[in-house]
Short mmCIF file of C-alpha atoms in Angstrom, two decimals:
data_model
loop_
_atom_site.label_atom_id
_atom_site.label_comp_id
_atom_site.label_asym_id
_atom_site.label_seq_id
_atom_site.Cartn_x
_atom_site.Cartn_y
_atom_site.Cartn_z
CA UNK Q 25 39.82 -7.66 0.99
CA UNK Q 26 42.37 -9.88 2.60
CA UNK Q 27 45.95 -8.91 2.54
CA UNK Q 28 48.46 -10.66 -0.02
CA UNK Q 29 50.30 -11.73 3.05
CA UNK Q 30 47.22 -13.36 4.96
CA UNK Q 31 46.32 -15.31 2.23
CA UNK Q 32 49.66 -16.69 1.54
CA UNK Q 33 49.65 -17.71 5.50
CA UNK Q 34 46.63 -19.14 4.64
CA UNK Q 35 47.75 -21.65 2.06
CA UNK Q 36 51.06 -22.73 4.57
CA UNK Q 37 48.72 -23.71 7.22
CA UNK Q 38 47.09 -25.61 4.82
CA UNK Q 39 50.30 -27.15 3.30
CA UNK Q 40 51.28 -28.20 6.84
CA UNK Q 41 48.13 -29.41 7.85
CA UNK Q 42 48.19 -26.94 10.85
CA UNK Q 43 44.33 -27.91 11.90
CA UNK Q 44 45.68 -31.65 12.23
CA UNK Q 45 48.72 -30.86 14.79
CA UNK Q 46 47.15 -30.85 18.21
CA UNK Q 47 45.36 -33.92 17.60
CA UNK Q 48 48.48 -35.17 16.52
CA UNK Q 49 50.31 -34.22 19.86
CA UNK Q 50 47.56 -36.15 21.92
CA UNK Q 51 48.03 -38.90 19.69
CA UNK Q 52 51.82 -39.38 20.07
CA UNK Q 53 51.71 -38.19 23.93
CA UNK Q 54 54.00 -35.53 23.32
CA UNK Q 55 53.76 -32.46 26.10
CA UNK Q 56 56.19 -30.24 27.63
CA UNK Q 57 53.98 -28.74 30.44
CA UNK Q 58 56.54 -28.71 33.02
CA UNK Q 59 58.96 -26.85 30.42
CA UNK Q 60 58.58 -22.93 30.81
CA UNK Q 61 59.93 -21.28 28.21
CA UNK Q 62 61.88 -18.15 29.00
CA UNK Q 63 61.74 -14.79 27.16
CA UNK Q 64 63.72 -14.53 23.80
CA UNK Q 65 66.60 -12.59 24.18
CA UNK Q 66 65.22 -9.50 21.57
CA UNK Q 67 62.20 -9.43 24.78
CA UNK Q 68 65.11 -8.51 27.47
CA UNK Q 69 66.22 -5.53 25.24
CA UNK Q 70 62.67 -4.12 25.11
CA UNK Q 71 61.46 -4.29 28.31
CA UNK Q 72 62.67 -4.60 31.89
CA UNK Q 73 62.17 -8.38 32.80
CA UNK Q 74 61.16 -9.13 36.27
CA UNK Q 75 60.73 -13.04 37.02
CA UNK Q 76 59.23 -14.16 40.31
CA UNK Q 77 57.48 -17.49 41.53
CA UNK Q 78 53.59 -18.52 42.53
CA UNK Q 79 53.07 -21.84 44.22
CA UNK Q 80 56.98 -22.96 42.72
CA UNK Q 81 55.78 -21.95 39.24
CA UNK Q 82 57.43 -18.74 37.31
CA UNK Q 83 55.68 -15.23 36.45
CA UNK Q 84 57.25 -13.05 34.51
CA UNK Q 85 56.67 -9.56 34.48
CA UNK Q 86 57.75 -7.00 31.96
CA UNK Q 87 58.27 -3.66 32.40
CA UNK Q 88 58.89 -0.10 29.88
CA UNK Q 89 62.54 0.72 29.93
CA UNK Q 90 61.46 4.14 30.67
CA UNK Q 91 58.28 6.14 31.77
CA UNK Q 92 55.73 4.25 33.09
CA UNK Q 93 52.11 5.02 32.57
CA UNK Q 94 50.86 2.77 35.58
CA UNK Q 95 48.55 0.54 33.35
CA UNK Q 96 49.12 -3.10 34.08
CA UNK Q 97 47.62 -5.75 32.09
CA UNK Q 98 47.53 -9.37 33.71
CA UNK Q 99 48.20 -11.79 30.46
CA UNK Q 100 47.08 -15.32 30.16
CA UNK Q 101 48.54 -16.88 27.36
CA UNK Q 102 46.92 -19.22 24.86
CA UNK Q 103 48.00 -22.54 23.67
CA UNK Q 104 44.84 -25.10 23.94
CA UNK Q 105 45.87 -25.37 27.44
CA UNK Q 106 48.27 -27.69 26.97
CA UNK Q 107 51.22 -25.27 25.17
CA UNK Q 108 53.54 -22.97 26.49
CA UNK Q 109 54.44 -19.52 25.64
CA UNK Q 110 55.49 -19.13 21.78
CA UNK Q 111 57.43 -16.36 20.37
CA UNK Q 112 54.73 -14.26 19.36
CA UNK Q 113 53.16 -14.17 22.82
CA UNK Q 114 56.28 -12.53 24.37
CA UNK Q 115 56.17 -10.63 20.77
CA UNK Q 116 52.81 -9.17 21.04
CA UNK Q 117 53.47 -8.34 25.00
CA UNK Q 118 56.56 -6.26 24.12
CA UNK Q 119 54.88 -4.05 21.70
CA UNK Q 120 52.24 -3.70 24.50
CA UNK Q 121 54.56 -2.44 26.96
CA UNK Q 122 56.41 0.15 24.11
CA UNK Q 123 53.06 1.59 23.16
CA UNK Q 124 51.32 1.89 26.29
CA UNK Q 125 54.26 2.27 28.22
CA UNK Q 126 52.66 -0.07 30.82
CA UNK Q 127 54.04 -3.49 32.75
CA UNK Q 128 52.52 -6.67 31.49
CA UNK Q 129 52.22 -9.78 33.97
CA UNK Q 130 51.94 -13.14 32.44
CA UNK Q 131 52.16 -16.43 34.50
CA UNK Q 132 53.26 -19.68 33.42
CA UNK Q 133 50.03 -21.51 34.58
CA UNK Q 134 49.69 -25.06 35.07
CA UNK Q 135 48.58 -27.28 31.54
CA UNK Q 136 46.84 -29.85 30.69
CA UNK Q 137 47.26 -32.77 30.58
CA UNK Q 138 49.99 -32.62 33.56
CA UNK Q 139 47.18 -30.61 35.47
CA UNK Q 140 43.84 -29.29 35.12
CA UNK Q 141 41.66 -26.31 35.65
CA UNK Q 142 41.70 -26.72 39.19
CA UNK Q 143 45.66 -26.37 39.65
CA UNK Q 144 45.57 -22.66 36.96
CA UNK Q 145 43.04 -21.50 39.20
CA UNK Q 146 44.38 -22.44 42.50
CA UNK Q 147 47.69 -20.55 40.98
CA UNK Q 148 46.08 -17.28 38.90
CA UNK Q 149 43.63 -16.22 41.60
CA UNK Q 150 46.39 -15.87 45.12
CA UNK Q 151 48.36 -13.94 41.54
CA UNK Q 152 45.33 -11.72 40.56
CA UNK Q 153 44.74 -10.47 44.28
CA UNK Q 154 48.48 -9.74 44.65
CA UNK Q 155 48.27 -7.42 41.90
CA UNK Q 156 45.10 -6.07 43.54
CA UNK Q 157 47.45 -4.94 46.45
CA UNK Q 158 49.77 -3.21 43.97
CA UNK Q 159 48.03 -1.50 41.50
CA UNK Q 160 44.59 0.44 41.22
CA UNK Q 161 41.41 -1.46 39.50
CA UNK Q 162 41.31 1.21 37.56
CA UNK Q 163 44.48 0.40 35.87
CA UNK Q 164 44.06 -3.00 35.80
CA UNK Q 165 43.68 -4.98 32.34
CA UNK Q 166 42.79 -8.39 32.03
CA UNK Q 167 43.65 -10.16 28.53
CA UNK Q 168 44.16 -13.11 26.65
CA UNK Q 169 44.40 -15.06 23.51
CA UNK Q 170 42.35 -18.25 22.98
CA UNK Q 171 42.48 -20.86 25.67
CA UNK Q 172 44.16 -17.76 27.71
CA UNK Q 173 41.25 -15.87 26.35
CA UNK Q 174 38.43 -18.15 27.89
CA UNK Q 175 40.41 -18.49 31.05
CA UNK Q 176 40.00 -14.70 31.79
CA UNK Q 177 36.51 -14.65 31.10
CA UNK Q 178 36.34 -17.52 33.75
CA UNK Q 179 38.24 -15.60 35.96
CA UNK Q 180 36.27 -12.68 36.28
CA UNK Q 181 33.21 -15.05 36.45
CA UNK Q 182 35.00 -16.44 39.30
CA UNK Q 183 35.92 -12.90 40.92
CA UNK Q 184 32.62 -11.65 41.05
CA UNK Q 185 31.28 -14.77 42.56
CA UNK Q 186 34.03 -14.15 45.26
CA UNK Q 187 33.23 -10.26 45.51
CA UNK Q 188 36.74 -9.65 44.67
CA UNK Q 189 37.06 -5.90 42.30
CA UNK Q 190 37.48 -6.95 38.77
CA UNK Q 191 39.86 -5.40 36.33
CA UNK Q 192 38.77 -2.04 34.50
CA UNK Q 193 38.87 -4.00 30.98
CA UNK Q 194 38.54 -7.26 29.46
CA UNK Q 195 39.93 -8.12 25.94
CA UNK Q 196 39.33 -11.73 24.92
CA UNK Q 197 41.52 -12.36 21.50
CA UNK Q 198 40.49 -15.22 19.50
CA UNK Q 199 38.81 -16.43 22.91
CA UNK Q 200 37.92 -19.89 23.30
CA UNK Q 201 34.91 -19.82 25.07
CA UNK Q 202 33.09 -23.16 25.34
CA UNK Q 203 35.58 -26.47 25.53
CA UNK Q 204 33.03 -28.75 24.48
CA UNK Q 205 32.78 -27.27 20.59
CA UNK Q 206 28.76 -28.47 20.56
CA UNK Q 207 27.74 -25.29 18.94
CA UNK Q 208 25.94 -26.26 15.34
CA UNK Q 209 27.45 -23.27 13.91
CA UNK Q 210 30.76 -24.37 14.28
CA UNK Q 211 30.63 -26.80 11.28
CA UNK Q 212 29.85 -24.18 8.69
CA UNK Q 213 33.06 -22.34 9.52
CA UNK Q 214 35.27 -25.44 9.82
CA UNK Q 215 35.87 -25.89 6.12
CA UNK Q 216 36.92 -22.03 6.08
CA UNK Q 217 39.34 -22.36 9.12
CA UNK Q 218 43.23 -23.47 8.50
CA UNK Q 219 44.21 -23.54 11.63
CA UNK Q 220 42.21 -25.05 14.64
CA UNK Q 221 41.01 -28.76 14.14
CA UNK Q 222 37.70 -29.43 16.29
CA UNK Q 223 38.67 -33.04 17.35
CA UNK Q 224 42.43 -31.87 18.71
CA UNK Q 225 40.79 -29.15 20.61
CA UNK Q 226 38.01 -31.38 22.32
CA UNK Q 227 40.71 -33.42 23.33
CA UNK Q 228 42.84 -30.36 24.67
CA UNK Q 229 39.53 -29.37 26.57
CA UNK Q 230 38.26 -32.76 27.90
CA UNK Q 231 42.01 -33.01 29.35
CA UNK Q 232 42.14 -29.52 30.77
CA UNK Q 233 38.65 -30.06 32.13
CA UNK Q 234 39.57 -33.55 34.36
CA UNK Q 235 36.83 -35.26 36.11
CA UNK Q 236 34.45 -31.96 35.47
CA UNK Q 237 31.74 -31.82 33.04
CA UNK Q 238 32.86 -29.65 30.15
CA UNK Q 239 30.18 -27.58 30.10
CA UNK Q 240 31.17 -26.13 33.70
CA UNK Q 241 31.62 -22.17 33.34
CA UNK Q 242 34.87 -22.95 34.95
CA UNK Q 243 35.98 -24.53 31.79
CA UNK Q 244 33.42 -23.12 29.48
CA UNK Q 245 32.78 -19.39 30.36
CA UNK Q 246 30.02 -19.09 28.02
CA UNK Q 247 27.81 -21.20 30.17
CA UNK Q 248 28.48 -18.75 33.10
CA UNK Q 249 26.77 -15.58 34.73
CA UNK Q 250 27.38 -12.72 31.73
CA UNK Q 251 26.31 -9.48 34.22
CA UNK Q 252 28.60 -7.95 36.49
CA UNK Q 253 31.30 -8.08 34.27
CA UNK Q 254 34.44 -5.42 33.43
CA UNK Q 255 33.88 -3.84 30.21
CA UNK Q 256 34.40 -6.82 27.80
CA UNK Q 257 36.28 -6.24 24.16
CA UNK Q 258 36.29 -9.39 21.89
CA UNK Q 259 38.51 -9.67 18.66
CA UNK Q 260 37.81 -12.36 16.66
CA UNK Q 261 38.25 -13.58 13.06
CA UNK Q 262 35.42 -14.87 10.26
CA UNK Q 263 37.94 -17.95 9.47
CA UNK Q 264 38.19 -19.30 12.78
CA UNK Q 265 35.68 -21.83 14.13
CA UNK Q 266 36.03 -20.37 17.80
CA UNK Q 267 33.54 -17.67 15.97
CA UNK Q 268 30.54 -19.21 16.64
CA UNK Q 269 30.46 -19.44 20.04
CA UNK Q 270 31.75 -15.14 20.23
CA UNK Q 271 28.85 -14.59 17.94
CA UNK Q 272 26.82 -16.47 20.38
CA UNK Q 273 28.68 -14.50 23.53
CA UNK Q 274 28.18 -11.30 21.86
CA UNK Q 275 24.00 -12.23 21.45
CA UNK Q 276 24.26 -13.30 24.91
CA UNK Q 277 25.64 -9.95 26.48
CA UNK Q 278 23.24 -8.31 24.46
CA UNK Q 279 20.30 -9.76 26.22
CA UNK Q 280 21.67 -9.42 29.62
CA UNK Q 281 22.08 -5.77 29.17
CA UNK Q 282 26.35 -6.14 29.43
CA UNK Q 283 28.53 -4.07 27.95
CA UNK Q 284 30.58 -5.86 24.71
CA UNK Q 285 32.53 -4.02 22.37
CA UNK Q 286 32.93 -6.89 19.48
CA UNK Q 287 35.08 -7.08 16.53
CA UNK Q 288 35.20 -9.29 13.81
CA UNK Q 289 38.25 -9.15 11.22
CA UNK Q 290 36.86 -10.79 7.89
CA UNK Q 291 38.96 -13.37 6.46
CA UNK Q 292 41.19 -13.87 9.63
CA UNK Q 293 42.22 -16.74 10.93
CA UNK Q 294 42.79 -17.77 15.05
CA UNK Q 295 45.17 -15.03 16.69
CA UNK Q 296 45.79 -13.31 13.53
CA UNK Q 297 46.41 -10.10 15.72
CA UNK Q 298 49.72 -12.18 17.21
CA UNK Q 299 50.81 -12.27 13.64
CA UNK Q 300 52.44 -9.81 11.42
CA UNK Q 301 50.07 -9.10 8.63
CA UNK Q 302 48.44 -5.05 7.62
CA UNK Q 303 45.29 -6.83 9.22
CA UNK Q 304 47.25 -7.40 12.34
CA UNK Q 305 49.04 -4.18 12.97
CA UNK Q 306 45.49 -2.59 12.78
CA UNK Q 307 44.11 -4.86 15.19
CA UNK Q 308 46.49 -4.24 17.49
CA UNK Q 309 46.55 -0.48 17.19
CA UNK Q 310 42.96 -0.37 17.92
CA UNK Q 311 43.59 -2.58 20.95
CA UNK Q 312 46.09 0.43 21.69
CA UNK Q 313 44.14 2.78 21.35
CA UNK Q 314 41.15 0.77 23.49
CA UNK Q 315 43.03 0.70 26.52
CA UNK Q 316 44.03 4.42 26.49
CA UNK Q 317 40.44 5.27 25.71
#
């Protein structure tokens, strides 16, 4: 059973009309994707804040105050491709970094509608291989939430193609893993979801996508090659409508023979394990306790 809390987050997005807000942004023309926002101040007395640059745009890195266990998870943030870093990104990074006691690097990646998937590539790639040069595959995690979430799976799509060594794990959270929303099963779970609204989103993706078909793996990882992968761990929730296409994923790796470790929270909504409900703090300690597996 849902938690008391959950529930009651529930019923604000609802009051809000949360699902409505990013068609509302594309509707009013309202973006800030040349605005990076920095690290909240709580972040700098948690971790060791390193901030360099990629092609002019910032990457921060964050690092344990103390021992290191030489893990280093590349982040791509989510955000519909056309947001920023919010609070609980940097948030859910920091407790990273204390538990693990590795270094995170996130990068402030070009967005939509400003750019398109052509410019986040052209920067997270050169950022990717740089890391290579620093730190062993074998301690090399590749994660991210929603839009961040199906740009990772991309990547390492685009990695293999390139023979470059992919990361030693995967974790998609919440992923969003085919732009074009087309999947039949989506409008089952739409009613359930409070959060995401399907005709904000297709507009996020067909903006993020540019003058490329939005069923191009680059923009729509699901339609992409599934074997050769890292070891790939999905976290999603039964109230979000990004479910039907990790369902589909999930079948998908199945019949190619690819390793997926799935996990599907009942009664969670989109990036519930960014949040701070019971159901959260478990997800997160088993994401913990996946990486030091």
């Amino acid at each position: 059973m849902a938690s008391i809390k959950s529930k009651a987050f529930i019923i604000f997005l609802r009051l809000i009309r949360k699902k409505s807000f990013l068609k509302m942004q594309f509707d009013f023309g309202k973006f800030d994707f040349y605005q990076c926002p920095k690290p909240p101040k709580k972040i700098y007395d948690i971790c060791l804040v390193e901030q360099s640059f990629i092609q002019g745009r910032p990457v921060f890195t964050l690092h344990p105050k103390h021992r290191r266990s030489g893990k280093h998870i590349l982040y791509l943030h989510g955000g519909a491709y056309v947001q920023n870093f919010v609070r609980q990104h940097w948030t859910f990074m920091a407790f990273l970094v204390q538990n693990l006691q590795c270094s995170i690097t996130t990068p402030d990646y070009p967005l939509a509608p400003g750019f398109t998937y052509k410019d986040a590539f052209q920067m997270v790639i050169p950022l990717y291989k740089e890391l290579l040069d620093h730190v062993p595959a074998h301690n090399l995690i590749l994660m991210g939430d929603s839009a961040g979430g199906g740009f990772a799976l991309a990547l390492c799509q685009q990695l293999q193609q390139e023979k470059v060594t992919q990361p030693r794990q995967l974790f998609l959270l919440s992923p969003w893993l085919d732009i074009s929303l087309t999947n039949p099963a989506i409008q089952a779970i739409d009613p359930l979801d409070p959060f995401l609204g399907i005709e904000g989103l297709q507009k996020a993706g067909i903006s993020y996508a540019g003058d490329t078909d939005v069923h191009n793996p680059m923009v729509s990882p699901i339609n992409g090659p599934l074997k050769g992968l890292p070891s790939m761990y999905l976290f999603i929730g039964s109230r979000d409508i990004l479910a039907a296409d990790a369902r589909k994923l999930m079948v998908l790796m199945q019949k190619e023979k690819s390793a997926i470790h799935y996990y599907e929270y009942a009664e969670m909504v989109h990036v519930w394990m960014l949040m701070n409900f019971p159901e959260s703090r478990k997800a997160r300690d088993q994401i913990i306790s996946l990486i030091k597996q």
